[in-house]
């Protein structure tokens, strides 16, 4: 396994696979998107069935660089995947890195992928459980804003270890996810990324289903964005403007009163006046 790092802090991993097949594998460029902490890195590791990237079980995602992995997944020598994690985009939106750093993280990886090599497929990862409008907005950012609805998308649902049968949560919630959050996806795959004895059956099943979906829905010819640099700059500029236009949160006198230290003098204004209109 070779690891190549560039000056922007991102790196590529090339997976070397031994194959007795002489046919040239079919190549797919896949963008892996989703909010920080949903398990994008674990999904990439599961696809290759090997630990390629470091993961974190913490509440905050550990990935702060734009990674890519290239090679054939184990037992699938007929295909070659180049998988790129869009971490910089979401870390910027969530405020954990500056927009300038996010631009540097994404620039080299995604400019080549979008403008030159093209994209065959998007994997949008969500974590099993309650979803928010922010998740929907992130989906729209990638699928609609940057890819102009020209690239098919597969929804990947992580943390499905307690699903019985596997995919139960998706079947129960797919109407809400598709209609309410506007996930216009080709398919959805419930994933178990824990390769442990008690989850091994579901791990293998979900891995096989995801790779099969990649082969089924990936574009025959990759989509290439025109003027990607301008699109990416516009994207960040709009998000920064949007954040700056959000009015500051107004203080809540009632909560300030309830949260004041024990023994602190009460405010001059009666607490009851906060419930009445002057």
mmCIF file of C-alpha atoms in Angstrom:
data_model
loop_
_atom_site.group_PDB
_atom_site.id
_atom_site.type_symbol
_atom_site.label_atom_id
_atom_site.label_comp_id
_atom_site.label_asym_id
_atom_site.label_seq_id
_atom_site.Cartn_x
_atom_site.Cartn_y
_atom_site.Cartn_z
ATOM 1 C CA UNK A 1 0.000 0.000 0.000
ATOM 2 C CA UNK A 2 1.447 3.344 -1.066
ATOM 3 C CA UNK A 3 0.585 6.639 0.588
ATOM 4 C CA UNK A 4 1.127 9.938 -1.197
ATOM 5 C CA UNK A 5 0.777 13.257 0.641
ATOM 6 C CA UNK A 6 0.661 16.667 -1.011
ATOM 7 C CA UNK A 7 1.473 20.112 0.314
ATOM 8 C CA UNK A 8 -2.158 20.868 1.146
ATOM 9 C CA UNK A 9 -2.248 18.159 3.805
ATOM 10 C CA UNK A 10 -4.433 15.708 1.941
ATOM 11 C CA UNK A 11 -3.227 12.331 0.830
ATOM 12 C CA UNK A 12 -4.037 9.444 -1.462
ATOM 13 C CA UNK A 13 -3.752 5.771 -0.681
ATOM 14 C CA UNK A 14 -3.134 3.328 -3.515
ATOM 15 C CA UNK A 15 -4.316 -0.178 -2.740
ATOM 16 C CA UNK A 16 -2.143 -2.822 -4.392
ATOM 17 C CA UNK A 17 -4.101 -5.928 -5.274
ATOM 18 C CA UNK A 18 -2.894 -9.209 -6.693
ATOM 19 C CA UNK A 19 -5.078 -10.557 -9.495
ATOM 20 C CA UNK A 20 -4.894 -13.465 -11.895
ATOM 21 C CA UNK A 21 -7.303 -11.683 -14.211
ATOM 22 C CA UNK A 22 -5.878 -10.087 -17.326
ATOM 23 C CA UNK A 23 -8.844 -7.843 -18.033
ATOM 24 C CA UNK A 24 -8.390 -4.171 -17.220
ATOM 25 C CA UNK A 25 -10.708 -3.298 -14.321
ATOM 26 C CA UNK A 26 -13.532 -0.836 -14.864
ATOM 27 C CA UNK A 27 -12.692 2.442 -13.110
ATOM 28 C CA UNK A 28 -15.181 4.482 -11.077
ATOM 29 C CA UNK A 29 -14.582 7.838 -9.379
ATOM 30 C CA UNK A 30 -16.790 8.028 -6.291
ATOM 31 C CA UNK A 31 -17.391 11.052 -4.048
ATOM 32 C CA UNK A 32 -18.138 10.093 -0.423
ATOM 33 C CA UNK A 33 -20.186 12.838 1.239
ATOM 34 C CA UNK A 34 -21.955 13.331 4.562
ATOM 35 C CA UNK A 35 -21.711 15.265 7.787
ATOM 36 C CA UNK A 36 -18.757 14.906 10.115
ATOM 37 C CA UNK A 37 -18.971 11.864 12.363
ATOM 38 C CA UNK A 38 -21.443 9.763 10.340
ATOM 39 C CA UNK A 39 -18.816 7.171 9.420
ATOM 40 C CA UNK A 40 -17.656 8.048 5.905
ATOM 41 C CA UNK A 41 -14.171 6.752 6.647
ATOM 42 C CA UNK A 42 -15.554 3.468 8.000
ATOM 43 C CA UNK A 43 -17.604 3.038 4.823
ATOM 44 C CA UNK A 44 -14.474 3.452 2.675
ATOM 45 C CA UNK A 45 -12.602 0.963 4.853
ATOM 46 C CA UNK A 46 -15.454 -1.548 4.609
ATOM 47 C CA UNK A 47 -15.611 -1.303 0.812
ATOM 48 C CA UNK A 48 -11.934 -2.218 0.538
ATOM 49 C CA UNK A 49 -12.320 -4.669 3.450
ATOM 50 C CA UNK A 50 -9.135 -3.319 4.926
ATOM 51 C CA UNK A 51 -8.134 -0.527 7.299
ATOM 52 C CA UNK A 52 -6.996 2.225 4.947
ATOM 53 C CA UNK A 53 -7.907 5.370 6.900
ATOM 54 C CA UNK A 54 -7.949 6.191 10.601
ATOM 55 C CA UNK A 55 -11.390 6.321 12.213
ATOM 56 C CA UNK A 56 -12.749 7.806 15.405
ATOM 57 C CA UNK A 57 -15.559 6.737 17.719
ATOM 58 C CA UNK A 58 -15.803 10.177 19.284
ATOM 59 C CA UNK A 59 -18.595 12.694 18.917
ATOM 60 C CA UNK A 60 -16.428 14.851 16.662
ATOM 61 C CA UNK A 61 -15.076 13.371 13.436
ATOM 62 C CA UNK A 62 -11.348 12.779 13.458
ATOM 63 C CA UNK A 63 -10.802 13.439 9.748
ATOM 64 C CA UNK A 64 -9.512 16.938 9.033
ATOM 65 C CA UNK A 65 -7.924 16.252 5.652
ATOM 66 C CA UNK A 66 -9.277 15.425 2.221
ATOM 67 C CA UNK A 67 -8.465 11.752 1.670
ATOM 68 C CA UNK A 68 -8.734 9.451 -1.303
ATOM 69 C CA UNK A 69 -8.262 5.726 -1.727
ATOM 70 C CA UNK A 70 -7.684 4.043 -5.085
ATOM 71 C CA UNK A 71 -7.673 0.375 -5.989
ATOM 72 C CA UNK A 72 -9.800 -2.725 -6.384
ATOM 73 C CA UNK A 73 -11.909 -3.841 -3.407
ATOM 74 C CA UNK A 74 -11.031 -7.251 -2.044
ATOM 75 C CA UNK A 75 -12.609 -10.019 -4.166
ATOM 76 C CA UNK A 76 -13.645 -7.509 -6.856
ATOM 77 C CA UNK A 77 -10.717 -7.383 -9.319
ATOM 78 C CA UNK A 78 -12.976 -6.361 -12.214
ATOM 79 C CA UNK A 79 -13.504 -2.861 -10.799
ATOM 80 C CA UNK A 80 -11.163 -0.136 -9.588
ATOM 81 C CA UNK A 81 -12.481 2.594 -7.313
ATOM 82 C CA UNK A 82 -11.130 6.036 -6.603
ATOM 83 C CA UNK A 83 -12.978 7.200 -3.508
ATOM 84 C CA UNK A 84 -12.657 10.802 -2.341
ATOM 85 C CA UNK A 85 -13.885 12.016 1.052
ATOM 86 C CA UNK A 86 -15.332 15.554 0.924
ATOM 87 C CA UNK A 87 -14.397 16.279 4.526
ATOM 88 C CA UNK A 88 -13.244 19.862 3.913
ATOM 89 C CA UNK A 89 -16.660 20.992 2.770
ATOM 90 C CA UNK A 90 -18.463 19.886 5.914
ATOM 91 C CA UNK A 91 -15.758 20.803 8.385
ATOM 92 C CA UNK A 92 -15.974 24.328 6.990
ATOM 93 C CA UNK A 93 -19.751 24.482 7.248
ATOM 94 C CA UNK A 94 -19.614 23.224 10.830
ATOM 95 C CA UNK A 95 -16.902 25.703 11.775
ATOM 96 C CA UNK A 96 -14.177 23.257 12.817
ATOM 97 C CA UNK A 97 -11.782 24.518 10.144
ATOM 98 C CA UNK A 98 -11.564 27.815 8.326
ATOM 99 C CA UNK A 99 -13.103 28.170 4.883
ATOM 100 C CA UNK A 100 -9.649 29.000 3.515
ATOM 101 C CA UNK A 101 -8.210 25.732 4.818
ATOM 102 C CA UNK A 102 -11.232 23.851 3.532
ATOM 103 C CA UNK A 103 -10.671 25.383 0.107
ATOM 104 C CA UNK A 104 -7.054 24.180 0.159
ATOM 105 C CA UNK A 105 -8.121 20.707 1.285
ATOM 106 C CA UNK A 106 -10.683 20.362 -1.472
ATOM 107 C CA UNK A 107 -8.950 22.253 -4.239
ATOM 108 C CA UNK A 108 -6.364 19.745 -5.436
ATOM 109 C CA UNK A 109 -8.491 16.654 -4.892
ATOM 110 C CA UNK A 110 -11.832 17.794 -6.220
ATOM 111 C CA UNK A 111 -10.705 20.092 -9.011
ATOM 112 C CA UNK A 112 -9.029 17.142 -10.700
ATOM 113 C CA UNK A 113 -11.946 14.855 -9.924
ATOM 114 C CA UNK A 114 -14.678 17.257 -11.027
ATOM 115 C CA UNK A 115 -13.058 18.994 -13.974
ATOM 116 C CA UNK A 116 -10.587 16.474 -15.416
ATOM 117 C CA UNK A 117 -11.318 12.875 -14.424
ATOM 118 C CA UNK A 118 -15.022 13.316 -13.790
ATOM 119 C CA UNK A 119 -17.394 11.689 -11.287
ATOM 120 C CA UNK A 120 -19.298 8.438 -11.739
ATOM 121 C CA UNK A 121 -21.233 8.279 -8.466
ATOM 122 C CA UNK A 122 -21.939 9.933 -5.109
ATOM 123 C CA UNK A 123 -22.256 8.030 -1.834
ATOM 124 C CA UNK A 124 -24.103 10.214 0.665
ATOM 125 C CA UNK A 125 -23.709 8.856 4.187
ATOM 126 C CA UNK A 126 -26.112 9.420 7.048
ATOM 127 C CA UNK A 127 -26.148 7.910 10.507
ATOM 128 C CA UNK A 128 -29.142 5.793 11.492
ATOM 129 C CA UNK A 129 -31.461 7.823 13.712
ATOM 130 C CA UNK A 130 -33.136 11.200 13.667
ATOM 131 C CA UNK A 131 -32.207 13.434 10.755
ATOM 132 C CA UNK A 132 -32.168 17.216 10.514
ATOM 133 C CA UNK A 133 -32.711 19.845 7.865
ATOM 134 C CA UNK A 134 -28.954 20.470 8.048
ATOM 135 C CA UNK A 135 -28.421 16.945 6.728
ATOM 136 C CA UNK A 136 -30.776 17.708 3.865
ATOM 137 C CA UNK A 137 -28.911 20.952 3.161
ATOM 138 C CA UNK A 138 -25.590 19.107 2.997
ATOM 139 C CA UNK A 139 -27.125 16.682 0.525
ATOM 140 C CA UNK A 140 -28.337 19.561 -1.640
ATOM 141 C CA UNK A 141 -24.892 21.200 -1.462
ATOM 142 C CA UNK A 142 -23.211 18.223 -3.073
ATOM 143 C CA UNK A 143 -25.844 16.662 -5.319
ATOM 144 C CA UNK A 144 -27.603 19.812 -6.522
ATOM 145 C CA UNK A 145 -25.213 22.752 -6.096
ATOM 146 C CA UNK A 146 -21.843 21.230 -6.981
ATOM 147 C CA UNK A 147 -22.922 18.302 -9.174
ATOM 148 C CA UNK A 148 -25.943 19.981 -10.780
ATOM 149 C CA UNK A 149 -28.111 16.854 -10.318
ATOM 150 C CA UNK A 150 -26.071 15.132 -13.026
ATOM 151 C CA UNK A 151 -24.487 12.402 -10.884
ATOM 152 C CA UNK A 152 -26.470 9.474 -9.419
ATOM 153 C CA UNK A 153 -26.462 9.203 -5.637
ATOM 154 C CA UNK A 154 -26.699 6.213 -3.298
ATOM 155 C CA UNK A 155 -27.758 6.789 0.300
ATOM 156 C CA UNK A 156 -25.544 4.885 2.745
ATOM 157 C CA UNK A 157 -27.004 4.429 6.235
ATOM 158 C CA UNK A 158 -24.353 3.729 8.870
ATOM 159 C CA UNK A 159 -24.532 2.332 12.420
ATOM 160 C CA UNK A 160 -27.108 -0.324 11.510
ATOM 161 C CA UNK A 161 -25.652 -2.964 13.847
ATOM 162 C CA UNK A 162 -28.917 -3.345 15.786
ATOM 163 C CA UNK A 163 -31.140 -3.523 12.695
ATOM 164 C CA UNK A 164 -33.121 -6.747 12.471
ATOM 165 C CA UNK A 165 -33.446 -7.551 9.725
ATOM 166 C CA UNK A 166 -30.705 -5.421 8.189
ATOM 167 C CA UNK A 167 -32.336 -2.429 6.477
ATOM 168 C CA UNK A 168 -35.402 -2.339 8.749
ATOM 169 C CA UNK A 169 -34.831 1.294 9.742
ATOM 170 C CA UNK A 170 -34.636 2.369 6.091
ATOM 171 C CA UNK A 171 -37.881 0.569 5.220
ATOM 172 C CA UNK A 172 -39.648 2.263 8.114
ATOM 173 C CA UNK A 173 -38.317 5.758 7.370
ATOM 174 C CA UNK A 174 -37.680 5.935 3.627
ATOM 175 C CA UNK A 175 -40.844 7.933 2.879
ATOM 176 C CA UNK A 176 -39.778 10.631 5.331
ATOM 177 C CA UNK A 177 -36.199 10.654 4.095
ATOM 178 C CA UNK A 178 -37.164 10.873 0.445
ATOM 179 C CA UNK A 179 -40.104 13.262 0.714
ATOM 180 C CA UNK A 180 -39.360 15.403 3.765
ATOM 181 C CA UNK A 181 -35.586 15.696 3.384
ATOM 182 C CA UNK A 182 -35.710 15.525 -0.435
ATOM 183 C CA UNK A 183 -33.193 12.724 -0.842
ATOM 184 C CA UNK A 184 -33.499 11.922 -4.540
ATOM 185 C CA UNK A 185 -31.388 8.768 -4.456
ATOM 186 C CA UNK A 186 -31.091 5.759 -6.762
ATOM 187 C CA UNK A 187 -30.896 3.295 -3.899
ATOM 188 C CA UNK A 188 -30.155 3.015 -0.186
ATOM 189 C CA UNK A 189 -27.866 0.547 1.588
ATOM 190 C CA UNK A 190 -27.919 -0.110 5.329
ATOM 191 C CA UNK A 191 -24.330 -0.621 6.481
ATOM 192 C CA UNK A 192 -22.651 -2.472 9.291
ATOM 193 C CA UNK A 193 -19.009 -1.409 9.226
ATOM 194 C CA UNK A 194 -17.948 -3.302 12.363
ATOM 195 C CA UNK A 195 -16.022 -6.373 11.240
ATOM 196 C CA UNK A 196 -16.568 -8.342 14.426
ATOM 197 C CA UNK A 197 -17.743 -11.901 14.881
ATOM 198 C CA UNK A 198 -21.212 -10.950 16.100
ATOM 199 C CA UNK A 199 -21.747 -8.600 13.142
ATOM 200 C CA UNK A 200 -19.772 -10.459 10.470
ATOM 201 C CA UNK A 201 -22.815 -11.738 8.540
ATOM 202 C CA UNK A 202 -24.332 -8.253 8.282
ATOM 203 C CA UNK A 203 -20.934 -6.727 7.550
ATOM 204 C CA UNK A 204 -20.403 -8.998 4.551
ATOM 205 C CA UNK A 205 -23.988 -8.610 3.351
ATOM 206 C CA UNK A 206 -23.977 -4.823 3.516
ATOM 207 C CA UNK A 207 -20.544 -4.602 1.881
ATOM 208 C CA UNK A 208 -21.671 -6.814 -1.006
ATOM 209 C CA UNK A 209 -24.875 -4.807 -1.470
ATOM 210 C CA UNK A 210 -23.013 -1.505 -1.537
ATOM 211 C CA UNK A 211 -20.436 -2.672 -4.086
ATOM 212 C CA UNK A 212 -23.231 -4.139 -6.221
ATOM 213 C CA UNK A 213 -25.078 -0.806 -6.060
ATOM 214 C CA UNK A 214 -21.912 1.048 -7.075
ATOM 215 C CA UNK A 215 -21.545 -1.161 -10.125
ATOM 216 C CA UNK A 216 -25.232 -0.848 -11.002
ATOM 217 C CA UNK A 217 -25.748 2.897 -10.663
ATOM 218 C CA UNK A 218 -22.363 4.451 -11.492
ATOM 219 C CA UNK A 219 -22.366 6.444 -14.707
ATOM 220 C CA UNK A 220 -20.948 4.713 -17.757
ATOM 221 C CA UNK A 221 -19.145 7.921 -18.682
ATOM 222 C CA UNK A 222 -18.072 10.273 -15.874
ATOM 223 C CA UNK A 223 -19.670 13.672 -15.455
ATOM 224 C CA UNK A 224 -17.308 16.652 -15.551
ATOM 225 C CA UNK A 225 -18.093 20.056 -14.134
ATOM 226 C CA UNK A 226 -17.443 23.162 -16.165
ATOM 227 C CA UNK A 227 -15.708 26.045 -14.387
ATOM 228 C CA UNK A 228 -15.365 24.032 -11.182
ATOM 229 C CA UNK A 229 -13.028 26.546 -9.564
ATOM 230 C CA UNK A 230 -15.629 29.302 -9.909
ATOM 231 C CA UNK A 231 -18.378 27.007 -8.622
ATOM 232 C CA UNK A 232 -16.364 26.048 -5.547
ATOM 233 C CA UNK A 233 -15.464 29.661 -4.760
ATOM 234 C CA UNK A 234 -19.088 30.706 -5.190
ATOM 235 C CA UNK A 235 -20.198 27.858 -2.963
ATOM 236 C CA UNK A 236 -17.990 28.917 -0.050
ATOM 237 C CA UNK A 237 -18.734 32.594 -0.548
ATOM 238 C CA UNK A 238 -22.484 31.941 -0.363
ATOM 239 C CA UNK A 239 -22.121 29.822 2.774
ATOM 240 C CA UNK A 240 -19.965 32.417 4.511
ATOM 241 C CA UNK A 241 -22.445 35.166 3.597
ATOM 242 C CA UNK A 242 -25.322 33.034 4.821
ATOM 243 C CA UNK A 243 -23.636 32.459 8.180
ATOM 244 C CA UNK A 244 -22.806 36.148 8.591
ATOM 245 C CA UNK A 245 -26.430 37.113 7.924
ATOM 246 C CA UNK A 246 -27.796 34.907 10.694
ATOM 247 C CA UNK A 247 -28.905 37.292 13.490
ATOM 248 C CA UNK A 248 -27.184 36.794 16.835
ATOM 249 C CA UNK A 249 -29.142 34.754 19.337
ATOM 250 C CA UNK A 250 -31.129 37.003 21.652
ATOM 251 C CA UNK A 251 -30.552 36.568 25.348
ATOM 252 C CA UNK A 252 -33.334 34.942 27.344
ATOM 253 C CA UNK A 253 -33.857 36.798 30.652
ATOM 254 C CA UNK A 254 -35.777 33.898 32.154
ATOM 255 C CA UNK A 255 -33.009 31.409 31.405
ATOM 256 C CA UNK A 256 -30.394 33.866 32.659
ATOM 257 C CA UNK A 257 -32.315 34.112 35.926
ATOM 258 C CA UNK A 258 -32.659 30.345 36.298
ATOM 259 C CA UNK A 259 -28.995 29.749 35.496
ATOM 260 C CA UNK A 260 -27.532 32.432 37.789
ATOM 261 C CA UNK A 261 -25.259 31.166 40.607
ATOM 262 C CA UNK A 262 -26.822 30.285 43.952
ATOM 263 C CA UNK A 263 -26.918 33.282 46.248
ATOM 264 C CA UNK A 264 -26.525 35.812 43.448
ATOM 265 C CA UNK A 265 -28.729 38.900 43.827
ATOM 266 C CA UNK A 266 -31.970 38.753 41.893
ATOM 267 C CA UNK A 267 -32.442 41.014 38.904
ATOM 268 C CA UNK A 268 -34.148 44.280 39.582
ATOM 269 C CA UNK A 269 -36.951 43.389 37.193
ATOM 270 C CA UNK A 270 -39.489 40.887 38.467
ATOM 271 C CA UNK A 271 -39.335 37.488 36.829
ATOM 272 C CA UNK A 272 -43.111 37.577 36.381
ATOM 273 C CA UNK A 273 -42.814 40.581 34.089
ATOM 274 C CA UNK A 274 -41.065 38.380 31.524
ATOM 275 C CA UNK A 275 -44.355 36.491 31.014
ATOM 276 C CA UNK A 276 -46.444 39.638 30.484
ATOM 277 C CA UNK A 277 -46.572 42.021 27.601
ATOM 278 C CA UNK A 278 -45.791 45.635 28.390
#
